[in-house]
Amino acid sequence: MESRTFQTQTEDDTIALGRQLGPELTGVVLLIGNLGAGKTTITKGIVEGRGVTSAEEVSSPTFTLIHQYGDADPVYHIDLYRLDEVREVETLGLDELFSSGFLVLLEWAERFPALLPQQRTEIRIDSRPDDSRQITVATLR
Ligand SMILES: Nc1ncnc2c1ncn2[C@@H]1O[C@H](COP(=O)(O)OP(=O)(O)OP(=O)(O)O)[C@@H](O)[C@H]1O
Ligand SMILES: [Mg+2]
């Protein structure tokens, strides 16, 4: 497993890190961290770094569940926080998205481990008392 760790001090730093990571990410990416850790924030940068839309266009898919940014090489941003049952998640058609080869960013998906592919990237965000974040990017295969 290849893994790298970064520190960010501010929201803008986290967006900038996402912008840097965006071009290299592929496939299924889990964003893991507590409420308010910065999962949606880093997504803003990732999406911008891939040139599909600007950070301001990215909002939390907490209620809409799935957002799609861009058309030709889209990025999907999914938030499973509001779902409790595996069968609810199964109605979303995630398998189809996972096998599409498009970049799929997921918040709270680690709650449904049986539905996830083995081959994926995990971005873990830990918040520190001083508001900084420790962010680890690990590739599993
Ligand atoms: N270093 C930092 N990196 C990222 N966000 C930060 C940082 N310092 C403070 N923040 C603040 O933390 C919050 C992160 O919110 P965000 O919506 O990205 O979290 P989330 O992990 O998606 O939460 P949720 O599980 O509720 O969806 C924002 O209000 C942001 O301004
Ligand atoms: Mg979020």
Tab-separated table of N, CA and C and ligand atoms in Angstrom:
chain	number	residue	atom	x	y	z
A	1	MET	N	0.843	-1.200	0.000
A	1	MET	CA	0.000	0.000	0.000
A	1	MET	C	0.874	1.244	0.000
A	2	GLU	N	0.643	2.076	-0.962
A	2	GLU	CA	1.384	3.342	-1.024
A	2	GLU	C	0.584	4.383	-0.240
A	3	SER	N	1.248	5.125	0.659
A	3	SER	CA	0.514	6.172	1.365
A	3	SER	C	1.378	7.407	1.616
A	4	ARG	N	0.724	8.552	1.554
A	4	ARG	CA	1.408	9.839	1.770
A	4	ARG	C	0.589	10.673	2.734
A	5	THR	N	1.266	11.462	3.560
A	5	THR	CA	0.570	12.285	4.540
A	5	THR	C	0.908	13.767	4.344
A	6	PHE	N	-0.126	14.587	4.473
A	6	PHE	CA	0.020	16.039	4.306
A	6	PHE	C	-0.592	16.731	5.519
A	7	GLN	N	-0.172	17.977	5.778
A	7	GLN	CA	-0.799	18.815	6.801
A	7	GLN	C	-1.343	20.057	6.126
A	8	THR	N	-2.565	20.451	6.501
A	8	THR	CA	-3.065	21.738	6.017
A	8	THR	C	-3.470	22.576	7.224
A	9	GLN	N	-3.287	23.883	7.104
A	9	GLN	CA	-3.585	24.777	8.229
A	9	GLN	C	-4.963	25.409	8.109
A	10	THR	N	-5.412	25.613	6.881
A	10	THR	CA	-6.660	26.347	6.658
A	10	THR	C	-7.512	25.635	5.613
A	11	GLU	N	-8.756	26.078	5.525
A	11	GLU	CA	-9.671	25.577	4.497
A	11	GLU	C	-9.051	25.759	3.104
A	12	ASP	N	-8.479	26.928	2.848
A	12	ASP	CA	-7.881	27.185	1.529
A	12	ASP	C	-6.722	26.238	1.244
A	13	ASP	N	-5.943	25.901	2.286
A	13	ASP	CA	-4.843	24.931	2.106
A	13	ASP	C	-5.398	23.579	1.677
A	14	THR	N	-6.518	23.197	2.294
A	14	THR	CA	-7.105	21.886	1.985
A	14	THR	C	-7.645	21.870	0.560
A	15	ILE	N	-8.240	22.982	0.139
A	15	ILE	CA	-8.698	23.080	-1.259
A	15	ILE	C	-7.493	22.991	-2.192
A	16	ALA	N	-6.405	23.667	-1.831
A	16	ALA	CA	-5.201	23.651	-2.677
A	16	ALA	C	-4.619	22.237	-2.774
A	17	LEU	N	-4.641	21.504	-1.664
A	17	LEU	CA	-4.156	20.115	-1.698
A	17	LEU	C	-5.034	19.281	-2.635
A	18	GLY	N	-6.346	19.473	-2.548
A	18	GLY	CA	-7.259	18.765	-3.447
A	18	GLY	C	-6.949	19.081	-4.898
A	19	ARG	N	-6.658	20.339	-5.179
A	19	ARG	CA	-6.341	20.774	-6.542
A	19	ARG	C	-5.099	20.042	-7.053
A	20	GLN	N	-4.136	19.860	-6.135
A	20	GLN	CA	-2.882	19.179	-6.475
A	20	GLN	C	-3.126	17.680	-6.710
A	21	LEU	N	-3.975	17.075	-5.876
A	21	LEU	CA	-4.236	15.635	-5.985
A	21	LEU	C	-5.162	15.307	-7.161
A	22	GLY	N	-6.022	16.241	-7.515
A	22	GLY	CA	-7.085	15.977	-8.490
A	22	GLY	C	-6.642	15.238	-9.741
A	23	PRO	N	-5.618	15.737	-10.437
A	23	PRO	CA	-5.245	15.112	-11.713
A	23	PRO	C	-4.773	13.671	-11.584
A	24	GLU	N	-4.215	13.291	-10.446
A	24	GLU	CA	-3.647	11.944	-10.317
A	24	GLU	C	-4.648	10.909	-9.790
A	25	LEU	N	-5.777	11.344	-9.265
A	25	LEU	CA	-6.731	10.388	-8.688
A	25	LEU	C	-7.484	9.651	-9.791
A	26	THR	N	-7.780	8.375	-9.521
A	26	THR	CA	-8.568	7.589	-10.473
A	26	THR	C	-9.550	6.709	-9.705
A	27	GLY	N	-10.621	6.322	-10.371
A	27	GLY	CA	-11.526	5.313	-9.828
A	27	GLY	C	-12.247	5.730	-8.568
A	28	VAL	N	-12.330	4.800	-7.644
A	28	VAL	CA	-13.128	4.987	-6.434
A	28	VAL	C	-12.265	5.571	-5.316
A	29	VAL	N	-12.712	6.688	-4.770
A	29	VAL	CA	-11.960	7.373	-3.716
A	29	VAL	C	-12.870	7.582	-2.516
A	30	LEU	N	-12.502	6.986	-1.378
A	30	LEU	CA	-13.265	7.218	-0.153
A	30	LEU	C	-12.678	8.425	0.562
A	31	LEU	N	-13.558	9.328	0.981
A	31	LEU	CA	-13.162	10.460	1.815
A	31	LEU	C	-13.629	10.118	3.220
A	32	ILE	N	-12.666	9.959	4.136
A	32	ILE	CA	-12.991	9.449	5.469
A	32	ILE	C	-12.593	10.476	6.525
A	33	GLY	N	-13.531	10.791	7.398
A	33	GLY	CA	-13.234	11.749	8.466
A	33	GLY	C	-14.526	12.152	9.141
A	34	ASN	N	-14.414	12.707	10.335
A	34	ASN	CA	-15.583	13.099	11.118
A	34	ASN	C	-16.407	14.183	10.430
A	35	LEU	N	-17.569	14.464	11.001
A	35	LEU	CA	-18.388	15.596	10.561
A	35	LEU	C	-17.527	16.851	10.606
A	36	GLY	N	-17.501	17.588	9.511
A	36	GLY	CA	-16.738	18.836	9.480
A	36	GLY	C	-15.243	18.663	9.320
A	37	ALA	N	-14.798	17.452	9.022
A	37	ALA	CA	-13.355	17.222	8.866
A	37	ALA	C	-12.803	17.962	7.643
A	38	GLY	N	-13.612	18.010	6.582
A	38	GLY	CA	-13.141	18.690	5.366
A	38	GLY	C	-13.279	17.838	4.110
A	39	LYS	N	-14.157	16.832	4.136
A	39	LYS	CA	-14.345	15.940	2.992
A	39	LYS	C	-14.917	16.705	1.790
A	40	THR	N	-15.937	17.511	2.053
A	40	THR	CA	-16.515	18.296	0.960
A	40	THR	C	-15.537	19.391	0.525
A	41	THR	N	-14.800	19.922	1.487
A	41	THR	CA	-13.823	20.982	1.172
A	41	THR	C	-12.737	20.474	0.230
A	42	ILE	N	-12.177	19.306	0.514
A	42	ILE	CA	-11.110	18.799	-0.364
A	42	ILE	C	-11.683	18.436	-1.736
A	43	THR	N	-12.956	18.027	-1.760
A	43	THR	CA	-13.621	17.735	-3.037
A	43	THR	C	-13.634	18.964	-3.940
A	44	LYS	N	-13.858	20.138	-3.334
A	44	LYS	CA	-13.845	21.381	-4.128
A	44	LYS	C	-12.537	21.507	-4.901
A	45	GLY	N	-11.434	21.232	-4.220
A	45	GLY	CA	-10.126	21.324	-4.863
A	45	GLY	C	-9.909	20.242	-5.893
A	46	ILE	N	-10.315	19.013	-5.555
A	46	ILE	CA	-10.125	17.884	-6.478
A	46	ILE	C	-10.843	18.160	-7.802
A	47	VAL	N	-12.088	18.596	-7.685
A	47	VAL	CA	-12.898	18.860	-8.876
A	47	VAL	C	-12.277	19.993	-9.698
A	48	GLU	N	-11.802	21.028	-8.982
A	48	GLU	CA	-11.188	22.162	-9.677
A	48	GLU	C	-9.878	21.728	-10.349
A	49	GLY	N	-9.105	20.893	-9.625
A	49	GLY	CA	-7.827	20.425	-10.157
A	49	GLY	C	-7.987	19.593	-11.424
A	50	ARG	N	-9.140	18.985	-11.600
A	50	ARG	CA	-9.380	18.213	-12.823
A	50	ARG	C	-9.974	19.069	-13.921
A	51	GLY	N	-10.219	20.342	-13.581
A	51	GLY	CA	-10.701	21.282	-14.594
A	51	GLY	C	-12.141	21.070	-15.000
A	52	VAL	N	-12.940	20.398	-14.174
A	52	VAL	CA	-14.331	20.169	-14.579
A	52	VAL	C	-15.275	21.276	-14.136
A	53	THR	N	-14.974	21.916	-13.020
A	53	THR	CA	-15.775	23.072	-12.618
A	53	THR	C	-15.002	23.820	-11.536
A	54	SER	N	-15.528	24.975	-11.103
A	54	SER	CA	-14.816	25.749	-10.083
A	54	SER	C	-15.275	25.319	-8.686
A	55	ALA	N	-14.424	25.565	-7.707
A	55	ALA	CA	-14.688	25.147	-6.328
A	55	ALA	C	-16.029	25.670	-5.825
A	56	GLU	N	-16.412	26.874	-6.256
A	56	GLU	CA	-17.653	27.495	-5.760
A	56	GLU	C	-18.896	26.720	-6.202
A	57	GLU	N	-18.748	25.954	-7.291
A	57	GLU	CA	-19.893	25.194	-7.801
A	57	GLU	C	-20.142	23.909	-7.004
A	58	VAL	N	-19.167	23.533	-6.168
A	58	VAL	CA	-19.271	22.260	-5.452
A	58	VAL	C	-19.973	22.463	-4.116
A	59	SER	N	-21.063	21.698	-3.905
A	59	SER	CA	-21.760	21.761	-2.625
A	59	SER	C	-21.937	20.340	-2.103
A	60	SER	N	-22.333	20.241	-0.849
A	60	SER	CA	-22.460	18.923	-0.238
A	60	SER	C	-23.661	18.171	-0.811
A	61	PRO	N	-23.457	16.929	-1.244
A	61	PRO	CA	-24.590	16.136	-1.727
A	61	PRO	C	-25.313	15.393	-0.597
A	62	THR	N	-25.377	16.005	0.572
A	62	THR	CA	-25.982	15.327	1.722
A	62	THR	C	-27.420	14.915	1.441
A	63	PHE	N	-28.193	15.784	0.797
A	63	PHE	CA	-29.607	15.488	0.550
A	63	PHE	C	-29.858	14.955	-0.855
A	64	THR	N	-29.056	15.413	-1.809
A	64	THR	CA	-29.236	14.984	-3.195
A	64	THR	C	-28.524	13.660	-3.470
A	65	LEU	N	-27.646	13.249	-2.553
A	65	LEU	CA	-26.894	11.991	-2.585
A	65	LEU	C	-25.787	11.918	-3.638
A	66	ILE	N	-26.085	12.329	-4.880
A	66	ILE	CA	-25.055	12.256	-5.925
A	66	ILE	C	-25.004	13.555	-6.715
A	67	HIS	N	-23.819	14.125	-6.829
A	67	HIS	CA	-23.608	15.251	-7.742
A	67	HIS	C	-22.668	14.793	-8.846
A	68	GLN	N	-22.923	15.292	-10.042
A	68	GLN	CA	-22.020	15.051	-11.166
A	68	GLN	C	-21.448	16.382	-11.620
A	69	TYR	N	-20.119	16.449	-11.704
A	69	TYR	CA	-19.472	17.653	-12.218
A	69	TYR	C	-18.780	17.326	-13.523
A	70	GLY	N	-19.063	18.089	-14.552
A	70	GLY	CA	-18.452	17.883	-15.866
A	70	GLY	C	-19.198	16.829	-16.663
A	71	ASP	N	-18.912	16.818	-17.983
A	71	ASP	CA	-19.618	15.899	-18.882
A	71	ASP	C	-18.690	14.888	-19.549
A	72	ALA	N	-17.626	15.382	-20.182
A	72	ALA	CA	-16.756	14.495	-20.958
A	72	ALA	C	-16.008	13.520	-20.046
A	73	ASP	N	-15.411	14.041	-18.970
A	73	ASP	CA	-14.695	13.197	-18.003
A	73	ASP	C	-15.224	13.585	-16.622
A	74	PRO	N	-16.461	13.153	-16.334
A	74	PRO	CA	-17.137	13.663	-15.143
A	74	PRO	C	-16.517	13.173	-13.838
A	75	VAL	N	-16.778	13.927	-12.783
A	75	VAL	CA	-16.440	13.511	-11.427
A	75	VAL	C	-17.763	13.357	-10.678
A	76	TYR	N	-17.940	12.213	-10.010
A	76	TYR	CA	-19.128	11.995	-9.198
A	76	TYR	C	-18.771	12.208	-7.736
A	77	HIS	N	-19.640	12.905	-7.020
A	77	HIS	CA	-19.438	13.189	-5.591
A	77	HIS	C	-20.684	12.714	-4.852
A	78	ILE	N	-20.478	11.764	-3.969
A	78	ILE	CA	-21.589	11.053	-3.336
A	78	ILE	C	-21.457	11.155	-1.815
A	79	ASP	N	-22.584	11.349	-1.140
A	79	ASP	CA	-22.588	11.419	0.326
A	79	ASP	C	-23.629	10.431	0.848
A	80	LEU	N	-23.182	9.413	1.572
A	80	LEU	CA	-24.101	8.371	2.060
A	80	LEU	C	-24.525	8.601	3.506
A	81	TYR	N	-24.266	9.798	4.032
A	81	TYR	CA	-24.549	10.079	5.444
A	81	TYR	C	-26.003	9.831	5.818
A	82	ARG	N	-26.917	10.197	4.917
A	82	ARG	CA	-28.346	10.116	5.237
A	82	ARG	C	-28.909	8.705	5.079
A	83	LEU	N	-28.121	7.808	4.537
A	83	LEU	CA	-28.640	6.448	4.302
A	83	LEU	C	-28.202	5.512	5.429
A	84	ASP	N	-29.124	4.613	5.802
A	84	ASP	CA	-28.825	3.692	6.895
A	84	ASP	C	-28.763	2.237	6.470
A	85	GLU	N	-29.496	1.894	5.437
A	85	GLU	CA	-29.625	0.490	5.061
A	85	GLU	C	-28.888	0.201	3.766
A	86	VAL	N	-28.251	-0.971	3.726
A	86	VAL	CA	-27.570	-1.402	2.512
A	86	VAL	C	-28.528	-1.361	1.320
A	87	ARG	N	-29.775	-1.797	1.548
A	87	ARG	CA	-30.704	-1.848	0.392
A	87	ARG	C	-31.026	-0.449	-0.142
A	88	GLU	N	-30.969	0.578	0.701
A	88	GLU	CA	-31.160	1.952	0.211
A	88	GLU	C	-30.000	2.346	-0.696
A	89	VAL	N	-28.791	1.977	-0.248
A	89	VAL	CA	-27.597	2.328	-1.021
A	89	VAL	C	-27.610	1.588	-2.361
A	90	GLU	N	-28.115	0.361	-2.329
A	90	GLU	CA	-28.136	-0.457	-3.547
A	90	GLU	C	-29.000	0.164	-4.650
A	91	THR	N	-29.966	0.992	-4.272
A	91	THR	CA	-30.821	1.619	-5.291
A	91	THR	C	-30.098	2.722	-6.055
A	92	LEU	N	-28.922	3.127	-5.594
A	92	LEU	CA	-28.213	4.249	-6.233
A	92	LEU	C	-27.447	3.827	-7.492
A	93	GLY	N	-27.255	2.533	-7.684
A	93	GLY	CA	-26.515	2.089	-8.863
A	93	GLY	C	-25.023	2.377	-8.777
A	94	LEU	N	-24.471	2.250	-7.583
A	94	LEU	CA	-23.044	2.557	-7.409
A	94	LEU	C	-22.152	1.634	-8.229
A	95	ASP	N	-22.533	0.359	-8.357
A	95	ASP	CA	-21.696	-0.595	-9.093
A	95	ASP	C	-21.417	-0.118	-10.514
A	96	GLU	N	-22.464	0.428	-11.113
A	96	GLU	CA	-22.323	0.932	-12.474
A	96	GLU	C	-21.323	2.087	-12.510
A	97	LEU	N	-21.432	2.978	-11.532
A	97	LEU	CA	-20.478	4.094	-11.464
A	97	LEU	C	-19.066	3.592	-11.184
A	98	PHE	N	-18.936	2.619	-10.280
A	98	PHE	CA	-17.619	2.100	-9.920
A	98	PHE	C	-16.929	1.455	-11.124
A	99	SER	N	-17.721	0.817	-11.980
A	99	SER	CA	-17.097	0.153	-13.128
A	99	SER	C	-16.982	1.076	-14.333
A	100	SER	N	-17.477	2.313	-14.196
A	100	SER	CA	-17.441	3.250	-15.331
A	100	SER	C	-16.031	3.747	-15.616
A	101	GLY	N	-15.156	3.670	-14.620
A	101	GLY	CA	-13.812	4.211	-14.793
A	101	GLY	C	-13.731	5.699	-14.477
A	102	PHE	N	-14.863	6.355	-14.270
A	102	PHE	CA	-14.851	7.772	-13.898
A	102	PHE	C	-14.442	7.917	-12.443
A	103	LEU	N	-13.977	9.102	-12.097
A	103	LEU	CA	-13.604	9.367	-10.709
A	103	LEU	C	-14.865	9.488	-9.855
A	104	VAL	N	-14.921	8.704	-8.776
A	104	VAL	CA	-16.083	8.716	-7.885
A	104	VAL	C	-15.583	8.996	-6.465
A	105	LEU	N	-15.983	10.137	-5.912
A	105	LEU	CA	-15.568	10.543	-4.573
A	105	LEU	C	-16.729	10.278	-3.625
A	106	LEU	N	-16.464	9.561	-2.528
A	106	LEU	CA	-17.564	9.177	-1.632
A	106	LEU	C	-17.309	9.610	-0.195
A	107	GLU	N	-18.304	10.257	0.398
A	107	GLU	CA	-18.273	10.561	1.833
A	107	GLU	C	-19.148	9.536	2.563
A	108	TRP	N	-18.698	9.076	3.691
A	108	TRP	CA	-19.420	8.145	4.563
A	108	TRP	C	-19.678	6.776	3.921
A	109	ALA	N	-18.892	6.398	2.924
A	109	ALA	CA	-19.103	5.106	2.263
A	109	ALA	C	-18.486	3.957	3.052
A	110	GLU	N	-17.538	4.264	3.949
A	110	GLU	CA	-16.914	3.196	4.750
A	110	GLU	C	-17.932	2.542	5.683
A	111	ARG	N	-19.115	3.135	5.799
A	111	ARG	CA	-20.194	2.528	6.587
A	111	ARG	C	-20.803	1.324	5.867
A	112	PHE	N	-20.490	1.162	4.587
A	112	PHE	CA	-21.058	0.069	3.791
A	112	PHE	C	-19.937	-0.712	3.114
A	113	PRO	N	-19.058	-1.324	3.910
A	113	PRO	CA	-17.851	-1.940	3.346
A	113	PRO	C	-18.139	-3.013	2.301
A	114	ALA	N	-19.258	-3.725	2.465
A	114	ALA	CA	-19.552	-4.825	1.527
A	114	ALA	C	-19.826	-4.310	0.115
A	115	LEU	N	-20.156	-3.034	-0.003
A	115	LEU	CA	-20.525	-2.489	-1.311
A	115	LEU	C	-19.351	-1.853	-2.042
A	116	LEU	N	-18.160	-1.890	-1.429
A	116	LEU	CA	-17.016	-1.155	-1.986
A	116	LEU	C	-16.036	-2.075	-2.707
A	117	PRO	N	-15.441	-1.590	-3.795
A	117	PRO	CA	-14.414	-2.388	-4.465
A	117	PRO	C	-13.124	-2.405	-3.647
A	118	GLN	N	-12.372	-3.508	-3.775
A	118	GLN	CA	-11.085	-3.618	-3.074
A	118	GLN	C	-10.106	-2.562	-3.555
A	119	GLN	N	-10.142	-2.389	-4.866
A	119	GLN	CA	-9.187	-1.460	-5.461
A	119	GLN	C	-9.751	-0.049	-5.363
A	120	ARG	N	-9.139	0.739	-4.471
A	120	ARG	CA	-9.658	2.086	-4.235
A	120	ARG	C	-8.590	2.934	-3.574
A	121	THR	N	-8.853	4.209	-3.516
A	121	THR	CA	-7.981	5.126	-2.775
A	121	THR	C	-8.744	5.615	-1.556
A	122	GLU	N	-8.042	5.736	-0.430
A	122	GLU	CA	-8.668	6.283	0.771
A	122	GLU	C	-7.954	7.572	1.166
A	123	ILE	N	-8.748	8.626	1.306
A	123	ILE	CA	-8.212	9.901	1.801
A	123	ILE	C	-8.789	10.110	3.197
A	124	ARG	N	-7.921	10.033	4.192
A	124	ARG	CA	-8.345	10.191	5.592
A	124	ARG	C	-8.002	11.584	6.080
A	125	ILE	N	-8.994	12.243	6.671
A	125	ILE	CA	-8.785	13.608	7.160
A	125	ILE	C	-9.028	13.631	8.662
A	126	ASP	N	-7.978	13.987	9.412
A	126	ASP	CA	-8.096	14.106	10.867
A	126	ASP	C	-7.961	15.559	11.253
A	127	SER	N	-8.957	16.068	12.021
A	127	SER	CA	-8.847	17.458	12.451
A	127	SER	C	-8.141	17.547	13.786
A	128	ARG	N	-7.335	18.558	13.912
A	128	ARG	CA	-6.563	18.815	15.123
A	128	ARG	C	-7.192	19.972	15.880
A	129	PRO	N	-6.925	20.071	17.192
A	129	PRO	CA	-7.539	21.132	17.993
A	129	PRO	C	-7.242	22.544	17.457
A	130	ASP	N	-6.115	22.715	16.772
A	130	ASP	CA	-5.776	24.047	16.235
A	130	ASP	C	-6.367	24.296	14.853
A	131	ASP	N	-7.332	23.429	14.430
A	131	ASP	CA	-8.002	23.572	13.129
A	131	ASP	C	-7.169	23.071	11.956
A	132	SER	N	-5.926	22.647	12.203
A	132	SER	CA	-5.171	22.059	11.102
A	132	SER	C	-5.731	20.666	10.820
A	133	ARG	N	-5.345	20.118	9.667
A	133	ARG	CA	-5.796	18.783	9.296
A	133	ARG	C	-4.606	17.940	8.913
A	134	GLN	N	-4.634	16.677	9.341
A	134	GLN	CA	-3.669	15.711	8.823
A	134	GLN	C	-4.399	14.861	7.801
A	135	ILE	N	-3.852	14.796	6.611
A	135	ILE	CA	-4.557	14.161	5.489
A	135	ILE	C	-3.665	13.080	4.891
A	136	THR	N	-4.154	11.837	4.948
A	136	THR	CA	-3.383	10.704	4.435
A	136	THR	C	-4.068	10.138	3.200
A	137	VAL	N	-3.279	9.952	2.160
A	137	VAL	CA	-3.792	9.401	0.908
A	137	VAL	C	-3.164	8.026	0.718
A	138	ALA	N	-4.002	6.989	0.685
A	138	ALA	CA	-3.490	5.618	0.560
A	138	ALA	C	-4.170	4.918	-0.608
A	139	THR	N	-3.380	4.210	-1.393
A	139	THR	CA	-3.932	3.446	-2.522
A	139	THR	C	-3.970	1.972	-2.156
A	140	LEU	N	-5.154	1.372	-2.231
A	140	LEU	CA	-5.341	-0.048	-1.917
A	140	LEU	C	-5.565	-0.810	-3.214
A	141	ARG	N	-4.901	-1.945	-3.338
A	141	ARG	CA	-5.177	-2.758	-4.539
A	141	ARG	C	-5.088	-4.238	-4.236
B	1	LIG	N1	-7.534	23.093	7.653
B	1	LIG	C1	-8.818	22.988	7.281
B	1	LIG	N2	-9.151	22.193	6.237
B	1	LIG	C2	-10.451	22.038	5.866
B	1	LIG	N3	-11.504	22.643	6.464
B	1	LIG	C3	-11.229	23.449	7.512
B	1	LIG	C4	-9.893	23.667	7.961
B	1	LIG	N4	-9.941	24.499	9.026
B	1	LIG	C5	-11.238	24.780	9.205
B	1	LIG	N5	-12.036	24.162	8.309
B	1	LIG	C6	-13.513	24.230	8.268
B	1	LIG	O1	-14.018	22.924	8.482
B	1	LIG	C7	-15.240	22.728	7.769
B	1	LIG	C8	-15.149	21.521	6.861
B	1	LIG	O2	-16.440	21.288	6.340
B	1	LIG	P1	-16.773	20.180	5.253
B	1	LIG	O3	-18.165	20.432	4.841
B	1	LIG	O4	-15.731	20.141	4.200
B	1	LIG	O5	-16.677	18.853	6.127
B	1	LIG	P2	-17.161	17.375	5.778
B	1	LIG	O6	-16.050	16.478	6.191
B	1	LIG	O7	-17.612	17.298	4.372
B	1	LIG	O8	-18.383	17.172	6.784
B	1	LIG	P3	-19.736	16.313	6.651
B	1	LIG	O9	-19.437	14.923	7.169
B	1	LIG	O10	-20.698	17.023	7.532
B	1	LIG	O11	-20.162	16.286	5.217
B	1	LIG	C9	-15.474	24.032	6.986
B	1	LIG	O12	-16.364	24.832	7.735
B	1	LIG	C10	-14.091	24.643	6.924
B	1	LIG	O13	-14.134	26.057	6.828
B	2	MG	MG	-19.393	16.750	3.466
